PDB file of C-alpha atoms in Angstrom:
ATOM      1  CA  UNK X   1      17.635  37.707  16.682  1.00 43.00           C
ATOM      2  CA  UNK X   2      13.536  36.760  15.983  1.00 52.00           C
ATOM      3  CA  UNK X   3      11.731  38.792  19.146  1.00 68.00           C
ATOM      4  CA  UNK X   4       8.758  36.976  19.569  1.00 77.00           C
ATOM      5  CA  UNK X   5       5.911  40.377  19.938  1.00 90.00           C
ATOM      6  CA  UNK X   6       3.630  38.905  18.325  1.00 87.00           C
ATOM      7  CA  UNK X   7       2.670  36.710  20.379  1.00 85.00           C
ATOM      8  CA  UNK X   8       1.826  39.424  23.116  1.00 88.00           C
ATOM      9  CA  UNK X   9      -1.757  38.974  24.592  1.00 93.00           C
ATOM     10  CA  UNK X  10      -3.713  42.231  24.297  1.00 96.00           C
ATOM     11  CA  UNK X  11      -6.608  43.175  26.044  1.00 96.00           C
ATOM     12  CA  UNK X  12      -8.286  46.492  23.383  1.00 97.00           C
ATOM     13  CA  UNK X  13     -12.184  48.123  24.135  1.00 94.00           C
ATOM     14  CA  UNK X  14     -12.691  45.201  26.163  1.00 91.00           C
ATOM     15  CA  UNK X  15     -12.149  42.928  22.979  1.00 94.00           C
ATOM     16  CA  UNK X  16      -9.485  40.545  23.434  1.00 96.00           C
ATOM     17  CA  UNK X  17      -7.179  40.159  20.998  1.00 96.00           C
ATOM     18  CA  UNK X  18      -4.112  37.336  20.719  1.00 96.00           C
ATOM     19  CA  UNK X  19      -1.965  37.101  17.465  1.00 96.00           C
ATOM     20  CA  UNK X  20      -1.066  34.143  18.277  1.00 93.00           C
ATOM     21  CA  UNK X  21      -4.607  32.063  18.679  1.00 93.00           C
ATOM     22  CA  UNK X  22      -5.921  34.098  15.464  1.00 96.00           C
ATOM     23  CA  UNK X  23      -5.829  36.638  12.311  1.00 98.00           C
ATOM     24  CA  UNK X  24      -8.117  39.880  13.427  1.00 98.00           C
ATOM     25  CA  UNK X  25      -9.795  41.090  10.356  1.00 98.00           C
ATOM     26  CA  UNK X  26      -9.479  45.033  10.881  1.00 98.00           C
ATOM     27  CA  UNK X  27     -13.014  46.533   9.137  1.00 98.00           C
ATOM     28  CA  UNK X  28     -12.429  48.974   7.562  1.00 97.00           C
ATOM     29  CA  UNK X  29     -14.507  52.278   8.110  1.00 95.00           C
ATOM     30  CA  UNK X  30     -13.667  55.475   5.930  1.00 91.00           C
ATOM     31  CA  UNK X  31     -15.487  58.642   6.752  1.00 89.00           C
ATOM     32  CA  UNK X  32     -14.597  60.421   4.499  1.00 81.00           C
ATOM     33  CA  UNK X  33     -16.048  62.016   0.909  1.00 72.00           C
ATOM     34  CA  UNK X  34     -13.581  60.751  -1.180  1.00 49.00           C
ATOM     35  CA  UNK X  35     -12.514  57.629  -0.733  1.00 48.00           C
ATOM     36  CA  UNK X  36     -11.864  55.884  -3.100  1.00 42.00           C
ATOM     37  CA  UNK X  37     -14.411  52.420  -2.137  1.00 48.00           C
ATOM     38  CA  UNK X  38     -16.846  53.373   0.537  1.00 50.00           C
ATOM     39  CA  UNK X  39     -16.212  57.473  -0.716  1.00 46.00           C
ATOM     40  CA  UNK X  40     -18.601  59.450   1.324  1.00 45.00           C
ATOM     41  CA  UNK X  41     -21.458  56.025   2.947  1.00 50.00           C
ATOM     42  CA  UNK X  42     -20.284  56.740   6.231  1.00 47.00           C
ATOM     43  CA  UNK X  43     -19.758  59.773   6.476  1.00 52.00           C
ATOM     44  CA  UNK X  44     -23.731  60.154   9.313  1.00 79.00           C
ATOM     45  CA  UNK X  45     -22.549  58.902  12.854  1.00 87.00           C
ATOM     46  CA  UNK X  46     -25.974  57.024  13.053  1.00 88.00           C
ATOM     47  CA  UNK X  47     -24.812  55.340   9.524  1.00 89.00           C
ATOM     48  CA  UNK X  48     -21.042  54.522  11.402  1.00 92.00           C
ATOM     49  CA  UNK X  49     -22.522  53.241  13.303  1.00 94.00           C
ATOM     50  CA  UNK X  50     -24.619  50.776  11.865  1.00 94.00           C
ATOM     51  CA  UNK X  51     -21.744  49.862   9.374  1.00 95.00           C
ATOM     52  CA  UNK X  52     -19.528  49.493  12.494  1.00 96.00           C
ATOM     53  CA  UNK X  53     -21.658  47.159  13.771  1.00 97.00           C
ATOM     54  CA  UNK X  54     -22.302  44.790  10.622  1.00 97.00           C
ATOM     55  CA  UNK X  55     -18.874  44.294  10.289  1.00 98.00           C
ATOM     56  CA  UNK X  56     -18.269  42.814  13.678  1.00 98.00           C
ATOM     57  CA  UNK X  57     -21.574  40.730  13.544  1.00 98.00           C
ATOM     58  CA  UNK X  58     -18.684  40.308  10.734  1.00 98.00           C
ATOM     59  CA  UNK X  59     -15.981  38.795  12.148  1.00 98.00           C
ATOM     60  CA  UNK X  60     -14.166  41.260  12.245  1.00 98.00           C
ATOM     61  CA  UNK X  61     -12.086  42.459  16.037  1.00 97.00           C
ATOM     62  CA  UNK X  62     -11.175  46.328  15.217  1.00 98.00           C
ATOM     63  CA  UNK X  63     -12.371  49.123  13.130  1.00 98.00           C
ATOM     64  CA  UNK X  64     -11.107  51.899  11.890  1.00 98.00           C
ATOM     65  CA  UNK X  65     -11.893  55.038  11.542  1.00 97.00           C
ATOM     66  CA  UNK X  66     -10.069  57.092   9.162  1.00 94.00           C
ATOM     67  CA  UNK X  67     -11.102  60.738   7.957  1.00 92.00           C
ATOM     68  CA  UNK X  68      -8.531  61.955   4.997  1.00 90.00           C
ATOM     69  CA  UNK X  69      -8.122  59.691   2.043  1.00 77.00           C
ATOM     70  CA  UNK X  70      -4.701  58.495   0.987  1.00 73.00           C
ATOM     71  CA  UNK X  71      -5.838  57.603  -2.574  1.00 64.00           C
ATOM     72  CA  UNK X  72      -3.627  58.955  -4.698  1.00 60.00           C
ATOM     73  CA  UNK X  73      -4.259  61.830  -6.265  1.00 61.00           C
ATOM     74  CA  UNK X  74      -6.235  63.222  -2.924  1.00 63.00           C
ATOM     75  CA  UNK X  75      -7.129  66.195  -1.419  1.00 72.00           C
ATOM     76  CA  UNK X  76      -5.575  66.826   1.653  1.00 81.00           C
ATOM     77  CA  UNK X  77      -7.048  68.129   5.086  1.00 88.00           C
ATOM     78  CA  UNK X  78      -7.101  70.429   8.164  1.00 92.00           C
ATOM     79  CA  UNK X  79      -6.794  69.352  11.257  1.00 94.00           C
ATOM     80  CA  UNK X  80     -10.812  70.502  11.452  1.00 94.00           C
ATOM     81  CA  UNK X  81     -11.930  68.762   9.167  1.00 93.00           C
ATOM     82  CA  UNK X  82     -10.356  65.118  10.056  1.00 95.00           C
ATOM     83  CA  UNK X  83     -11.282  66.022  14.171  1.00 95.00           C
ATOM     84  CA  UNK X  84     -14.978  66.952  12.892  1.00 92.00           C
ATOM     85  CA  UNK X  85     -15.052  64.026  10.418  1.00 93.00           C
ATOM     86  CA  UNK X  86     -13.496  61.208  12.681  1.00 95.00           C
ATOM     87  CA  UNK X  87     -14.772  62.308  16.619  1.00 96.00           C
ATOM     88  CA  UNK X  88     -18.122  62.224  16.850  1.00 95.00           C
ATOM     89  CA  UNK X  89     -18.017  58.762  15.266  1.00 95.00           C
ATOM     90  CA  UNK X  90     -15.243  57.558  17.849  1.00 97.00           C
ATOM     91  CA  UNK X  91     -17.595  58.809  20.506  1.00 96.00           C
ATOM     92  CA  UNK X  92     -19.855  57.208  19.204  1.00 95.00           C
ATOM     93  CA  UNK X  93     -18.340  52.964  18.591  1.00 96.00           C
ATOM     94  CA  UNK X  94     -16.074  53.536  22.037  1.00 96.00           C
ATOM     95  CA  UNK X  95     -19.581  54.332  24.115  1.00 94.00           C
ATOM     96  CA  UNK X  96     -22.779  51.703  21.922  1.00 94.00           C
ATOM     97  CA  UNK X  97     -20.261  49.104  20.671  1.00 96.00           C
ATOM     98  CA  UNK X  98     -16.943  46.639  22.505  1.00 91.00           C
ATOM     99  CA  UNK X  99     -14.784  46.504  20.244  1.00 94.00           C
ATOM    100  CA  UNK X 100     -11.195  48.076  18.907  1.00 98.00           C
ATOM    101  CA  UNK X 101     -10.560  51.445  17.505  1.00 98.00           C
ATOM    102  CA  UNK X 102      -7.841  52.445  15.678  1.00 98.00           C
ATOM    103  CA  UNK X 103      -8.007  55.769  14.088  1.00 98.00           C
ATOM    104  CA  UNK X 104      -5.747  56.305  10.487  1.00 97.00           C
ATOM    105  CA  UNK X 105      -4.341  59.639  10.057  1.00 97.00           C
ATOM    106  CA  UNK X 106      -0.552  60.801  10.748  1.00 97.00           C
ATOM    107  CA  UNK X 107      -1.416  63.427  13.185  1.00 97.00           C
ATOM    108  CA  UNK X 108      -0.250  64.193  16.523  1.00 98.00           C
ATOM    109  CA  UNK X 109      -3.778  66.010  17.289  1.00 98.00           C
ATOM    110  CA  UNK X 110      -6.238  64.161  15.735  1.00 98.00           C
ATOM    111  CA  UNK X 111      -3.741  60.829  17.599  1.00 98.00           C
ATOM    112  CA  UNK X 112      -4.288  62.255  20.914  1.00 98.00           C
ATOM    113  CA  UNK X 113      -8.203  64.073  20.165  1.00 98.00           C
ATOM    114  CA  UNK X 114      -8.814  60.589  18.699  1.00 98.00           C
ATOM    115  CA  UNK X 115      -6.938  59.008  22.139  1.00 98.00           C
ATOM    116  CA  UNK X 116      -8.828  61.012  24.651  1.00 98.00           C
ATOM    117  CA  UNK X 117     -12.651  59.607  22.634  1.00 98.00           C
ATOM    118  CA  UNK X 118     -12.107  56.067  22.843  1.00 98.00           C
ATOM    119  CA  UNK X 119      -9.649  54.707  20.552  1.00 98.00           C
ATOM    120  CA  UNK X 120      -7.271  52.110  21.664  1.00 98.00           C
ATOM    121  CA  UNK X 121      -4.337  51.942  18.026  1.00 98.00           C
ATOM    122  CA  UNK X 122      -2.447  54.885  16.513  1.00 98.00           C
ATOM    123  CA  UNK X 123      -2.448  53.446  12.544  1.00 98.00           C
ATOM    124  CA  UNK X 124      -0.169  55.839  10.758  1.00 98.00           C
ATOM    125  CA  UNK X 125       0.248  56.133   7.183  1.00 97.00           C
ATOM    126  CA  UNK X 126       3.454  57.122   7.160  1.00 98.00           C
ATOM    127  CA  UNK X 127       5.289  55.378  10.063  1.00 98.00           C
ATOM    128  CA  UNK X 128       5.243  57.827  12.684  1.00 98.00           C
ATOM    129  CA  UNK X 129       7.712  59.900  10.170  1.00 98.00           C
ATOM    130  CA  UNK X 130       5.607  62.769   8.725  1.00 97.00           C
ATOM    131  CA  UNK X 131       4.806  63.800  12.425  1.00 98.00           C
ATOM    132  CA  UNK X 132       7.156  62.609  14.950  1.00 98.00           C
ATOM    133  CA  UNK X 133       4.826  63.621  17.656  1.00 98.00           C
ATOM    134  CA  UNK X 134       2.164  60.550  16.843  1.00 98.00           C
ATOM    135  CA  UNK X 135       4.487  58.289  18.793  1.00 98.00           C
ATOM    136  CA  UNK X 136       4.830  60.388  21.571  1.00 98.00           C
ATOM    137  CA  UNK X 137       0.327  59.940  22.453  1.00 98.00           C
ATOM    138  CA  UNK X 138       0.888  56.537  21.396  1.00 98.00           C
ATOM    139  CA  UNK X 139       3.086  56.369  24.366  1.00 98.00           C
ATOM    140  CA  UNK X 140       1.467  58.746  26.328  1.00 98.00           C
ATOM    141  CA  UNK X 141      -1.523  56.955  26.116  1.00 98.00           C
ATOM    142  CA  UNK X 142       0.369  53.363  25.684  1.00 98.00           C
ATOM    143  CA  UNK X 143      -1.058  52.479  22.553  1.00 98.00           C
ATOM    144  CA  UNK X 144      -0.437  50.822  19.939  1.00 98.00           C
ATOM    145  CA  UNK X 145       1.019  52.071  16.675  1.00 98.00           C
ATOM    146  CA  UNK X 146       0.905  50.409  13.145  1.00 98.00           C
ATOM    147  CA  UNK X 147       4.122  51.820  11.664  1.00 98.00           C
ATOM    148  CA  UNK X 148       3.089  51.230   7.054  1.00 98.00           C
ATOM    149  CA  UNK X 149       6.189  52.144   5.043  1.00 98.00           C
ATOM    150  CA  UNK X 150       6.592  55.374   3.328  1.00 98.00           C
ATOM    151  CA  UNK X 151       8.284  57.783   0.996  1.00 96.00           C
ATOM    152  CA  UNK X 152       7.933  60.716  -0.464  1.00 94.00           C
ATOM    153  CA  UNK X 153       8.987  59.738  -3.568  1.00 92.00           C
ATOM    154  CA  UNK X 154       8.812  55.602  -4.990  1.00 93.00           C
ATOM    155  CA  UNK X 155      12.642  55.696  -5.660  1.00 95.00           C
ATOM    156  CA  UNK X 156      14.526  53.341  -4.729  1.00 97.00           C
ATOM    157  CA  UNK X 157      18.397  53.009  -5.589  1.00 93.00           C
ATOM    158  CA  UNK X 158      19.296  49.184  -4.731  1.00 90.00           C
ATOM    159  CA  UNK X 159      17.541  45.946  -3.625  1.00 95.00           C
ATOM    160  CA  UNK X 160      14.001  46.790  -2.350  1.00 97.00           C
ATOM    161  CA  UNK X 161      13.246  44.443  -0.465  1.00 97.00           C
ATOM    162  CA  UNK X 162      16.551  46.342   1.680  1.00 98.00           C
ATOM    163  CA  UNK X 163      15.202  49.299   1.820  1.00 98.00           C
ATOM    164  CA  UNK X 164      11.467  48.931   2.531  1.00 98.00           C
ATOM    165  CA  UNK X 165      12.943  46.656   5.052  1.00 98.00           C
ATOM    166  CA  UNK X 166      15.816  49.681   6.572  1.00 98.00           C
ATOM    167  CA  UNK X 167      12.914  52.483   5.449  1.00 98.00           C
ATOM    168  CA  UNK X 168      10.438  50.295   8.254  1.00 98.00           C
ATOM    169  CA  UNK X 169      13.285  50.159  11.060  1.00 98.00           C
ATOM    170  CA  UNK X 170      14.001  53.642  10.724  1.00 98.00           C
ATOM    171  CA  UNK X 171       9.899  54.311  12.106  1.00 98.00           C
ATOM    172  CA  UNK X 172      10.710  51.521  14.515  1.00 98.00           C
ATOM    173  CA  UNK X 173      13.258  53.951  16.045  1.00 98.00           C
ATOM    174  CA  UNK X 174      11.295  55.714  16.078  1.00 98.00           C
ATOM    175  CA  UNK X 175       8.616  54.745  18.500  1.00 98.00           C
ATOM    176  CA  UNK X 176      11.403  53.685  20.736  1.00 98.00           C
ATOM    177  CA  UNK X 177      12.680  57.006  20.819  1.00 98.00           C
ATOM    178  CA  UNK X 178       9.732  58.030  22.178  1.00 98.00           C
ATOM    179  CA  UNK X 179       9.302  54.888  24.756  1.00 98.00           C
ATOM    180  CA  UNK X 180       6.453  53.000  23.333  1.00 98.00           C
ATOM    181  CA  UNK X 181       7.104  49.904  24.076  1.00 97.00           C
ATOM    182  CA  UNK X 182       8.213  47.012  21.942  1.00 96.00           C
ATOM    183  CA  UNK X 183       4.131  45.320  21.950  1.00 96.00           C
ATOM    184  CA  UNK X 184       2.686  47.872  21.224  1.00 98.00           C
ATOM    185  CA  UNK X 185       4.982  48.589  17.894  1.00 98.00           C
ATOM    186  CA  UNK X 186       2.716  46.860  14.814  1.00 98.00           C
ATOM    187  CA  UNK X 187       4.337  47.247  10.821  1.00 98.00           C
ATOM    188  CA  UNK X 188       2.620  47.422   7.628  1.00 98.00           C
ATOM    189  CA  UNK X 189       4.424  47.250   4.064  1.00 98.00           C
ATOM    190  CA  UNK X 190       2.461  49.554   2.550  1.00 98.00           C
ATOM    191  CA  UNK X 191       0.854  47.355  -0.256  1.00 98.00           C
ATOM    192  CA  UNK X 192      -0.409  51.187  -2.534  1.00 97.00           C
ATOM    193  CA  UNK X 193       1.774  53.331  -1.113  1.00 97.00           C
ATOM    194  CA  UNK X 194       5.605  54.006  -2.459  1.00 97.00           C
ATOM    195  CA  UNK X 195       5.675  51.897  -4.563  1.00 97.00           C
ATOM    196  CA  UNK X 196       4.522  50.545  -9.093  1.00 97.00           C
ATOM    197  CA  UNK X 197       2.773  46.791  -9.076  1.00 97.00           C
ATOM    198  CA  UNK X 198       6.653  45.293  -9.273  1.00 97.00           C
ATOM    199  CA  UNK X 199       6.850  46.448  -6.127  1.00 98.00           C
ATOM    200  CA  UNK X 200       4.306  46.262  -4.632  1.00 98.00           C
ATOM    201  CA  UNK X 201       4.243  42.463  -5.912  1.00 98.00           C
ATOM    202  CA  UNK X 202       7.576  42.642  -4.124  1.00 98.00           C
ATOM    203  CA  UNK X 203       7.068  43.831  -0.812  1.00 98.00           C
ATOM    204  CA  UNK X 204       4.148  40.838  -0.414  1.00 98.00           C
ATOM    205  CA  UNK X 205       7.051  38.376  -1.086  1.00 97.00           C
ATOM    206  CA  UNK X 206       9.077  40.638   1.407  1.00 97.00           C
ATOM    207  CA  UNK X 207       5.702  39.686   4.281  1.00 98.00           C
ATOM    208  CA  UNK X 208       8.812  36.432   4.880  1.00 97.00           C
ATOM    209  CA  UNK X 209      11.540  39.156   6.328  1.00 97.00           C
ATOM    210  CA  UNK X 210       9.330  41.284   7.530  1.00 97.00           C
ATOM    211  CA  UNK X 211       7.603  39.407   9.734  1.00 96.00           C
ATOM    212  CA  UNK X 212      10.355  37.919  10.878  1.00 95.00           C
ATOM    213  CA  UNK X 213      10.848  40.643  12.560  1.00 96.00           C
ATOM    214  CA  UNK X 214       8.894  39.696  15.575  1.00 96.00           C
ATOM    215  CA  UNK X 215       6.982  42.108  16.123  1.00 97.00           C
ATOM    216  CA  UNK X 216       3.001  41.995  14.671  1.00 97.00           C
ATOM    217  CA  UNK X 217       2.256  42.650  11.232  1.00 98.00           C
ATOM    218  CA  UNK X 218      -1.021  44.184   9.549  1.00 98.00           C
ATOM    219  CA  UNK X 219      -1.792  43.503   5.306  1.00 98.00           C
ATOM    220  CA  UNK X 220      -3.986  46.448   3.752  1.00 98.00           C
ATOM    221  CA  UNK X 221      -3.969  45.327   0.316  1.00 98.00           C
ATOM    222  CA  UNK X 222      -8.154  44.981   0.372  1.00 97.00           C
ATOM    223  CA  UNK X 223      -9.729  46.019  -3.100  1.00 96.00           C
ATOM    224  CA  UNK X 224      -5.727  48.025  -4.565  1.00 97.00           C
ATOM    225  CA  UNK X 225      -3.997  48.880  -7.487  1.00 95.00           C
ATOM    226  CA  UNK X 226      -2.112  46.162  -7.186  1.00 96.00           C
ATOM    227  CA  UNK X 227      -4.619  43.572  -7.807  1.00 98.00           C
ATOM    228  CA  UNK X 228      -6.673  45.485 -10.319  1.00 97.00           C
ATOM    229  CA  UNK X 229      -3.493  45.480 -12.426  1.00 97.00           C
ATOM    230  CA  UNK X 230      -2.944  41.459 -12.381  1.00 97.00           C
ATOM    231  CA  UNK X 231      -6.201  40.612 -12.607  1.00 98.00           C
ATOM    232  CA  UNK X 232      -7.474  43.919 -15.329  1.00 97.00           C
ATOM    233  CA  UNK X 233     -10.453  44.656 -12.639  1.00 97.00           C
ATOM    234  CA  UNK X 234     -12.229  48.113 -11.833  1.00 96.00           C
ATOM    235  CA  UNK X 235     -12.766  48.320  -7.892  1.00 95.00           C
ATOM    236  CA  UNK X 236     -15.566  46.394  -7.246  1.00 94.00           C
ATOM    237  CA  UNK X 237     -14.802  43.481  -8.678  1.00 97.00           C
ATOM    238  CA  UNK X 238     -12.243  42.380  -6.433  1.00 97.00           C
ATOM    239  CA  UNK X 239     -12.951  41.073  -3.612  1.00 97.00           C
ATOM    240  CA  UNK X 240     -11.120  37.845  -4.576  1.00 97.00           C
ATOM    241  CA  UNK X 241      -8.139  39.231  -5.378  1.00 98.00           C
ATOM    242  CA  UNK X 242      -8.438  40.746  -2.117  1.00 98.00           C
ATOM    243  CA  UNK X 243      -9.346  37.201  -0.584  1.00 98.00           C
ATOM    244  CA  UNK X 244      -5.896  35.653  -2.907  1.00 98.00           C
ATOM    245  CA  UNK X 245      -2.910  38.448  -1.212  1.00 98.00           C
ATOM    246  CA  UNK X 246      -4.938  38.254   2.561  1.00 98.00           C
ATOM    247  CA  UNK X 247      -4.569  34.308   2.570  1.00 98.00           C
ATOM    248  CA  UNK X 248      -1.343  34.401   1.204  1.00 98.00           C
ATOM    249  CA  UNK X 249      -0.896  36.363   3.729  1.00 98.00           C
ATOM    250  CA  UNK X 250      -1.501  34.299   6.750  1.00 98.00           C
ATOM    251  CA  UNK X 251       0.201  32.209   4.877  1.00 97.00           C
ATOM    252  CA  UNK X 252       3.825  34.667   5.052  1.00 97.00           C
ATOM    253  CA  UNK X 253       3.701  35.417   8.806  1.00 96.00           C
ATOM    254  CA  UNK X 254       0.979  38.824   8.270  1.00 97.00           C
ATOM    255  CA  UNK X 255      -1.690  38.839  11.719  1.00 98.00           C
ATOM    256  CA  UNK X 256      -3.641  41.456  11.136  1.00 98.00           C
ATOM    257  CA  UNK X 257      -6.313  41.820   7.279  1.00 98.00           C
ATOM    258  CA  UNK X 258      -7.276  44.989   6.520  1.00 98.00           C
ATOM    259  CA  UNK X 259     -10.396  44.650   4.487  1.00 98.00           C
ATOM    260  CA  UNK X 260     -13.545  46.645   3.233  1.00 97.00           C
ATOM    261  CA  UNK X 261     -15.420  43.203   2.819  1.00 97.00           C
ATOM    262  CA  UNK X 262     -15.025  42.599   5.997  1.00 98.00           C
ATOM    263  CA  UNK X 263     -18.012  38.566   6.208  1.00 98.00           C
ATOM    264  CA  UNK X 264     -16.373  37.516   3.195  1.00 98.00           C
ATOM    265  CA  UNK X 265     -12.185  37.858   4.198  1.00 98.00           C
ATOM    266  CA  UNK X 266     -13.265  36.899   7.774  1.00 98.00           C
ATOM    267  CA  UNK X 267     -14.446  33.781   6.546  1.00 98.00           C
ATOM    268  CA  UNK X 268     -11.754  32.897   4.623  1.00 98.00           C
ATOM    269  CA  UNK X 269      -9.593  33.782   7.598  1.00 98.00           C
ATOM    270  CA  UNK X 270     -11.278  31.474   9.174  1.00 97.00           C
ATOM    271  CA  UNK X 271     -10.494  28.914   6.464  1.00 97.00           C
ATOM    272  CA  UNK X 272      -6.653  29.733   6.513  1.00 97.00           C
ATOM    273  CA  UNK X 273      -5.999  29.344  11.027  1.00 97.00           C
ATOM    274  CA  UNK X 274      -7.632  26.118  10.412  1.00 96.00           C
ATOM    275  CA  UNK X 275      -4.983  25.301   7.612  1.00 96.00           C
ATOM    276  CA  UNK X 276      -1.866  26.364   9.261  1.00 94.00           C
ATOM    277  CA  UNK X 277      -2.839  25.544  12.719  1.00 88.00           C
ATOM    278  CA  UNK X 278      -3.414  28.684  14.336  1.00 87.00           C
ATOM    279  CA  UNK X 279      -7.118  27.999  15.500  1.00 86.00           C
ATOM    280  CA  UNK X 280      -7.604  24.754  16.798  1.00 82.00           C
ATOM    281  CA  UNK X 281     -11.115  23.049  15.288  1.00 81.00           C
ATOM    282  CA  UNK X 282     -14.349  23.675  17.533  1.00 77.00           C
ATOM    283  CA  UNK X 283     -16.636  20.659  15.894  1.00 78.00           C
TER     284      UNK X 283
END
């Protein structure tokens, strides 16, 4: 039985979000020195505020703040360091801007402090499995939580699509058991995490099955190795490939796209929303 939670409207940080009327653009704001795309560029509060303001002007509705890189081979950071990187930025953005703010973390304590500082969404790359208490934090604050597919080891013994959905359904159970409202459960297929090139493509091709679960679905493909390997291009030349994956994702039921190149991708999103009848022409 298909659910319908993806049609729930939200009011987050002074921003109205209704996935039934538009595909939402989430702008990436990494306040880390080692992020694979923009490491160190926005680690200072003033620079982060300027970049967030620019992304909102260009069409983002959600700003996703991350204090620990999750790229392959990244160096984990301590709880204290992650808090030092993210909380001041969240405080400034929540005070200065009308936008939804998500905290990109798997640590329950970081998520809790981020909520106190003004964040509205928790974006967990471990799907509430690394620290299940993070789901309790989301429930306590009535916050949407993005449950991303991930695994400690990229070993799939059966049908990949079936195993991906089974893993995500386990995350959904953790969220439900913590009391999170169904409309506050958002899903992410985890492109680039615990998957090789072929599995990443199959994950993309499984988006219809994921969206059929009835929850909002986030797609995060921006500049990732999937695109680099298919097109044989470096990170700074992957915008067009990102756009192709975004358009494909919208066609196959995604509701949020997490990107670096907000201006260009937001234009593609707007065009796709009109073509797929999600938005009506206003001219």
